[in-house]
Short mmCIF file of C-alpha atoms in Angstrom, two decimals:
data_model
loop_
_atom_site.label_atom_id
_atom_site.label_comp_id
_atom_site.label_asym_id
_atom_site.label_seq_id
_atom_site.Cartn_x
_atom_site.Cartn_y
_atom_site.Cartn_z
CA UNK A 1160 78.96 -26.01 44.72
CA UNK A 1161 76.31 -28.16 42.98
CA UNK A 1162 76.66 -28.91 39.30
CA UNK A 1163 74.94 -26.60 36.84
CA UNK A 1164 72.05 -28.19 34.96
CA UNK A 1165 69.52 -27.44 32.24
CA UNK A 1166 68.61 -23.74 31.83
CA UNK A 1167 71.17 -22.63 34.42
CA UNK A 1168 73.96 -24.36 32.52
CA UNK A 1169 72.76 -23.01 29.17
CA UNK A 1170 72.79 -19.48 30.62
CA UNK A 1171 76.35 -19.97 31.90
CA UNK A 1172 77.42 -21.09 28.42
CA UNK A 1173 75.62 -18.09 26.90
CA UNK A 1174 77.83 -15.78 28.92
CA UNK A 1175 81.01 -17.78 28.32
CA UNK A 1176 80.46 -17.83 24.55
CA UNK A 1177 82.21 -14.45 24.27
CA UNK A 1178 85.59 -15.90 25.21
CA UNK A 1179 85.09 -19.64 24.75
CA UNK A 1180 86.95 -19.98 21.45
CA UNK A 1181 89.97 -18.08 22.78
CA UNK A 1182 90.17 -20.25 25.87
CA UNK A 1183 89.91 -23.59 24.06
CA UNK A 1184 92.52 -22.41 21.54
CA UNK A 1185 94.99 -22.50 24.44
CA UNK A 1186 94.35 -26.23 24.89
CA UNK A 1187 96.98 -28.16 22.87
CA UNK A 1188 95.31 -30.71 20.63
CA UNK A 1189 91.72 -29.59 21.31
CA UNK A 1190 90.73 -29.29 17.65
CA UNK A 1191 92.87 -32.13 16.31
CA UNK A 1192 91.41 -34.51 18.88
CA UNK A 1193 87.87 -33.59 17.85
CA UNK A 1194 88.82 -34.32 14.24
CA UNK A 1195 90.21 -37.68 15.32
CA UNK A 1196 86.93 -38.60 17.02
CA UNK A 1197 84.98 -37.49 13.94
CA UNK A 1198 87.18 -39.66 11.71
CA UNK A 1199 86.64 -42.58 14.05
CA UNK A 1200 82.98 -42.65 12.99
CA UNK A 1201 84.37 -44.34 9.89
CA UNK A 1202 81.67 -43.31 7.43
CA UNK A 1203 82.75 -44.22 3.87
CA UNK A 1204 83.11 -41.93 0.84
CA UNK A 1205 83.44 -38.76 2.90
CA UNK A 1206 79.91 -39.26 4.22
CA UNK A 1207 78.26 -38.92 0.81
CA UNK A 1208 74.50 -39.40 1.13
CA UNK A 1209 74.70 -39.61 4.94
CA UNK A 1210 73.04 -37.48 7.66
CA UNK A 1211 75.11 -36.75 10.76
CA UNK A 1212 73.97 -35.14 14.00
CA UNK A 1213 76.40 -32.95 15.95
CA UNK A 1214 74.81 -33.08 19.39
CA UNK A 1215 76.05 -30.30 21.66
CA UNK A 1216 77.92 -28.35 18.98
CA UNK A 1217 78.89 -25.39 21.17
CA UNK A 1218 80.61 -22.69 19.13
CA UNK A 1219 81.12 -25.12 16.26
CA UNK A 1220 84.45 -26.83 17.00
CA UNK A 1221 82.88 -30.28 16.73
CA UNK A 1222 80.97 -29.15 13.64
CA UNK A 1223 84.23 -28.10 11.99
CA UNK A 1224 85.70 -31.48 12.89
CA UNK A 1225 82.81 -33.23 11.14
CA UNK A 1226 83.11 -30.99 8.08
CA UNK A 1227 86.80 -31.88 7.82
CA UNK A 1228 86.29 -35.61 8.39
CA UNK A 1229 83.08 -36.00 6.36
CA UNK A 1230 83.20 -33.38 3.59
CA UNK A 1231 80.19 -34.86 1.76
CA UNK A 1232 77.79 -35.49 4.63
CA UNK A 1233 74.73 -33.45 5.61
CA UNK A 1234 75.36 -32.16 9.15
CA UNK A 1235 72.73 -30.98 11.63
CA UNK A 1236 74.34 -29.18 14.58
CA UNK A 1237 72.38 -28.67 17.79
CA UNK A 1238 73.03 -26.87 21.08
CA UNK A 1239 70.94 -25.67 24.01
CA UNK A 1240 72.88 -22.42 24.50
CA UNK A 1241 71.69 -19.51 22.37
CA UNK A 1242 74.99 -17.69 22.86
CA UNK A 1243 77.15 -20.63 21.82
CA UNK A 1244 74.91 -21.38 18.85
CA UNK A 1245 74.99 -17.76 17.70
CA UNK A 1246 78.79 -17.86 17.67
CA UNK A 1247 78.75 -21.13 15.75
CA UNK A 1248 76.21 -20.07 13.14
CA UNK A 1249 78.04 -16.78 12.48
CA UNK A 1250 81.05 -18.67 11.09
CA UNK A 1251 81.36 -19.68 7.44
CA UNK A 1252 79.94 -23.12 6.68
CA UNK A 1253 79.09 -25.20 3.61
CA UNK A 1254 75.41 -25.21 2.64
CA UNK A 1255 75.08 -28.78 3.90
CA UNK A 1256 75.50 -27.60 7.54
CA UNK A 1257 72.45 -26.39 9.47
CA UNK A 1258 72.08 -25.27 13.10
CA UNK A 1259 69.19 -25.78 15.49
CA UNK A 1260 68.73 -24.62 19.07
CA UNK A 1261 67.44 -27.36 21.36
CA UNK A 1262 68.34 -29.10 24.60
CA UNK A 1263 69.38 -32.70 24.06
CA UNK A 1264 66.26 -33.71 25.99
CA UNK A 1265 63.86 -31.95 23.58
CA UNK A 1266 65.21 -32.44 20.08
CA UNK A 1267 61.88 -33.34 18.47
CA UNK A 1268 60.36 -30.03 19.62
CA UNK A 1269 63.00 -28.22 17.52
CA UNK A 1270 62.31 -30.40 14.48
CA UNK A 1271 65.43 -32.53 14.88
CA UNK A 1272 64.29 -35.91 13.62
CA UNK A 1273 66.04 -39.06 12.44
CA UNK A 1274 67.10 -41.21 11.00
CA UNK A 1275 70.75 -40.20 11.20
CA UNK A 1276 73.60 -42.34 9.98
CA UNK A 1277 75.91 -41.10 12.74
CA UNK A 1278 75.94 -38.93 15.86
CA UNK A 1279 78.91 -37.10 17.34
CA UNK A 1280 78.41 -35.90 20.92
CA UNK A 1281 81.35 -33.86 22.18
CA UNK A 1282 81.59 -32.81 25.84
CA UNK A 1283 77.86 -33.42 26.30
CA UNK A 1284 77.00 -36.39 28.48
CA UNK A 1285 78.56 -35.27 31.76
CA UNK A 1286 76.54 -32.05 31.42
CA UNK A 1287 73.10 -33.64 31.23
CA UNK A 1288 71.01 -34.62 34.24
CA UNK A 1289 70.06 -38.03 32.83
CA UNK A 1290 72.67 -39.47 30.46
CA UNK A 1291 70.74 -42.73 30.10
CA UNK A 1292 67.73 -40.83 28.77
CA UNK A 1293 69.90 -39.06 26.21
CA UNK A 1294 71.56 -42.29 25.12
CA UNK A 1295 68.11 -43.80 24.57
CA UNK A 1296 67.09 -40.75 22.53
CA UNK A 1297 70.26 -40.96 20.43
CA UNK A 1298 69.69 -44.65 19.79
CA UNK A 1299 66.19 -43.82 18.59
CA UNK A 1300 67.49 -41.17 16.20
CA UNK A 1301 70.04 -43.49 14.60
CA UNK A 1302 69.22 -45.68 11.63
CA UNK A 1303 69.83 -49.40 12.16
CA UNK A 1304 73.59 -49.82 12.00
CA UNK A 1305 74.06 -46.09 12.70
CA UNK A 1306 77.21 -45.05 14.50
CA UNK A 1307 77.84 -43.05 17.69
CA UNK A 1308 81.04 -41.29 18.73
CA UNK A 1309 81.13 -39.72 22.18
CA UNK A 1310 84.12 -37.40 22.66
CA UNK A 1311 84.21 -36.73 26.37
CA UNK A 1312 86.19 -35.97 29.49
CA UNK A 1313 86.00 -39.47 30.97
CA UNK A 1314 88.87 -40.21 33.34
CA UNK A 1315 90.63 -43.56 33.07
CA UNK A 1316 90.12 -44.33 36.73
CA UNK A 1317 93.84 -44.11 37.52
CA UNK A 1318 94.67 -41.66 40.34
CA UNK A 1319 97.47 -40.12 38.25
CA UNK A 1320 95.07 -39.01 35.52
CA UNK A 1321 92.65 -37.51 38.03
CA UNK A 1322 95.59 -35.66 39.61
CA UNK A 1323 96.68 -34.24 36.24
CA UNK A 1324 93.14 -33.05 35.52
CA UNK A 1325 92.83 -31.38 38.93
CA UNK A 1326 96.25 -29.73 38.60
CA UNK A 1327 95.49 -28.35 35.12
CA UNK A 1328 92.12 -27.03 36.27
CA UNK A 1329 93.56 -25.46 39.42
CA UNK A 1330 96.58 -23.94 37.73
CA UNK A 1331 95.22 -22.91 34.31
CA UNK A 1332 91.53 -23.49 33.57
CA UNK A 1333 89.96 -22.00 36.68
CA UNK A 1334 92.17 -18.88 36.80
CA UNK A 1335 91.58 -18.21 33.08
CA UNK A 1336 87.86 -18.81 33.33
CA UNK A 1337 87.54 -16.66 36.44
CA UNK A 1338 89.47 -13.82 34.77
CA UNK A 1339 86.98 -13.99 31.89
CA UNK A 1340 84.08 -13.67 34.33
CA UNK A 1341 82.99 -17.31 34.04
CA UNK A 1342 84.48 -18.89 37.13
CA UNK A 1343 81.25 -20.67 38.04
CA UNK A 1344 81.10 -22.47 34.68
CA UNK A 1345 84.71 -23.62 34.85
CA UNK A 1346 84.32 -24.81 38.42
CA UNK A 1347 81.41 -26.85 37.06
CA UNK A 1348 83.74 -28.20 34.36
CA UNK A 1349 86.21 -29.51 36.94
CA UNK A 1350 83.53 -31.00 39.19
CA UNK A 1351 81.53 -32.50 36.33
CA UNK A 1352 84.55 -34.47 35.14
CA UNK A 1353 85.67 -35.85 38.50
CA UNK A 1354 82.08 -36.76 39.35
CA UNK A 1355 81.23 -38.43 36.04
CA UNK A 1356 81.73 -42.01 34.85
CA UNK A 1357 85.20 -43.30 34.24
CA UNK A 1358 85.82 -44.23 30.61
CA UNK A 1359 85.20 -47.97 31.22
CA UNK A 1360 82.04 -47.20 33.21
CA UNK A 1361 80.69 -44.98 30.46
CA UNK A 1362 81.39 -47.72 27.92
CA UNK A 1363 79.29 -50.05 30.09
CA UNK A 1364 76.54 -47.41 30.24
CA UNK A 1365 76.48 -47.25 26.45
CA UNK A 1366 76.18 -51.06 26.23
CA UNK A 1367 73.27 -51.05 28.70
CA UNK A 1368 71.55 -48.48 26.47
CA UNK A 1369 71.36 -51.10 23.73
CA UNK A 1370 74.38 -50.25 21.60
CA UNK A 1371 76.83 -52.83 20.35
CA UNK A 1372 80.43 -52.80 19.08
CA UNK A 1373 81.31 -50.48 21.95
CA UNK A 1374 84.96 -49.42 22.06
CA UNK A 1375 86.69 -47.00 24.42
CA UNK A 1376 89.66 -45.39 22.70
CA UNK A 1377 92.28 -43.03 24.17
CA UNK A 1378 93.33 -39.73 22.71
CA UNK A 1379 96.93 -38.51 22.52
CA UNK A 1380 98.73 -35.64 24.22
CA UNK A 1381 98.43 -34.34 27.76
CA UNK A 1382 94.80 -35.48 27.88
CA UNK A 1383 95.69 -39.18 27.62
CA UNK A 1384 93.64 -40.89 30.31
CA UNK A 1385 91.45 -37.79 30.60
CA UNK A 1386 89.61 -37.55 27.25
CA UNK A 1387 88.38 -40.61 25.33
CA UNK A 1388 86.36 -41.45 22.26
CA UNK A 1389 83.63 -43.97 23.00
CA UNK A 1390 82.45 -45.58 19.77
CA UNK A 1391 79.29 -47.64 19.41
CA UNK A 1392 76.67 -48.74 16.91
CA UNK A 1393 72.92 -49.15 16.96
CA UNK A 1394 72.47 -52.83 16.16
CA UNK A 1395 71.56 -53.41 12.53
CA UNK A 1396 69.21 -56.23 13.49
CA UNK A 1397 67.18 -56.27 16.67
CA UNK A 1398 66.67 -59.32 18.85
CA UNK A 1399 64.36 -61.74 17.08
CA UNK A 1400 65.62 -60.74 13.64
CA UNK A 1401 63.62 -57.53 13.06
CA UNK A 1402 65.48 -54.60 11.54
#
């Protein structure tokens, strides 16, 4: 089965939005790990006076993580799936949180414009057709010195971690997703992870996109070696000394 992309993937997420929150709630550490990645952005003073982009917000789990980690920041949350975004926007949020519908490839068309002081992208990059294009777009949206946190299923490269991921998908994720009527999406989930960059390879991809201070950090629990936070920064000063 080929991977789902673009409008086809957004439609699959539209349908899965009905049960998505219930399924992820069964994943131990799902929400706490998102909060950890949001905290790893390291914005001072609770994000006071800062703009943060939540790129690929889904039903709002990553948005909630940002609200908890950065209680004083302005947050713009974006997703391509109308169904997921509707679920997210229907929840209670502070006034400083806004939602926009847009694919990551066409943010400007939806009025999503920088500069942002930080970007959190959770479970996004393995779902886009051209991750290098999206990294370039994110770099362009960040202010000089702006920070990026990518929270993603990026396997360590060790066979044991790939085996754990495949076993969990085969024994839990795929049966639950199929029972909910979304088997195609969750088969995509399994395939998209095993076919995507390893964590070190994605870190190298981020460096090639022009980011510096790139760090690949593990997350605790059963997803150790399966989910990582990749942190990076848009350089504060470009080559030649220009800001």
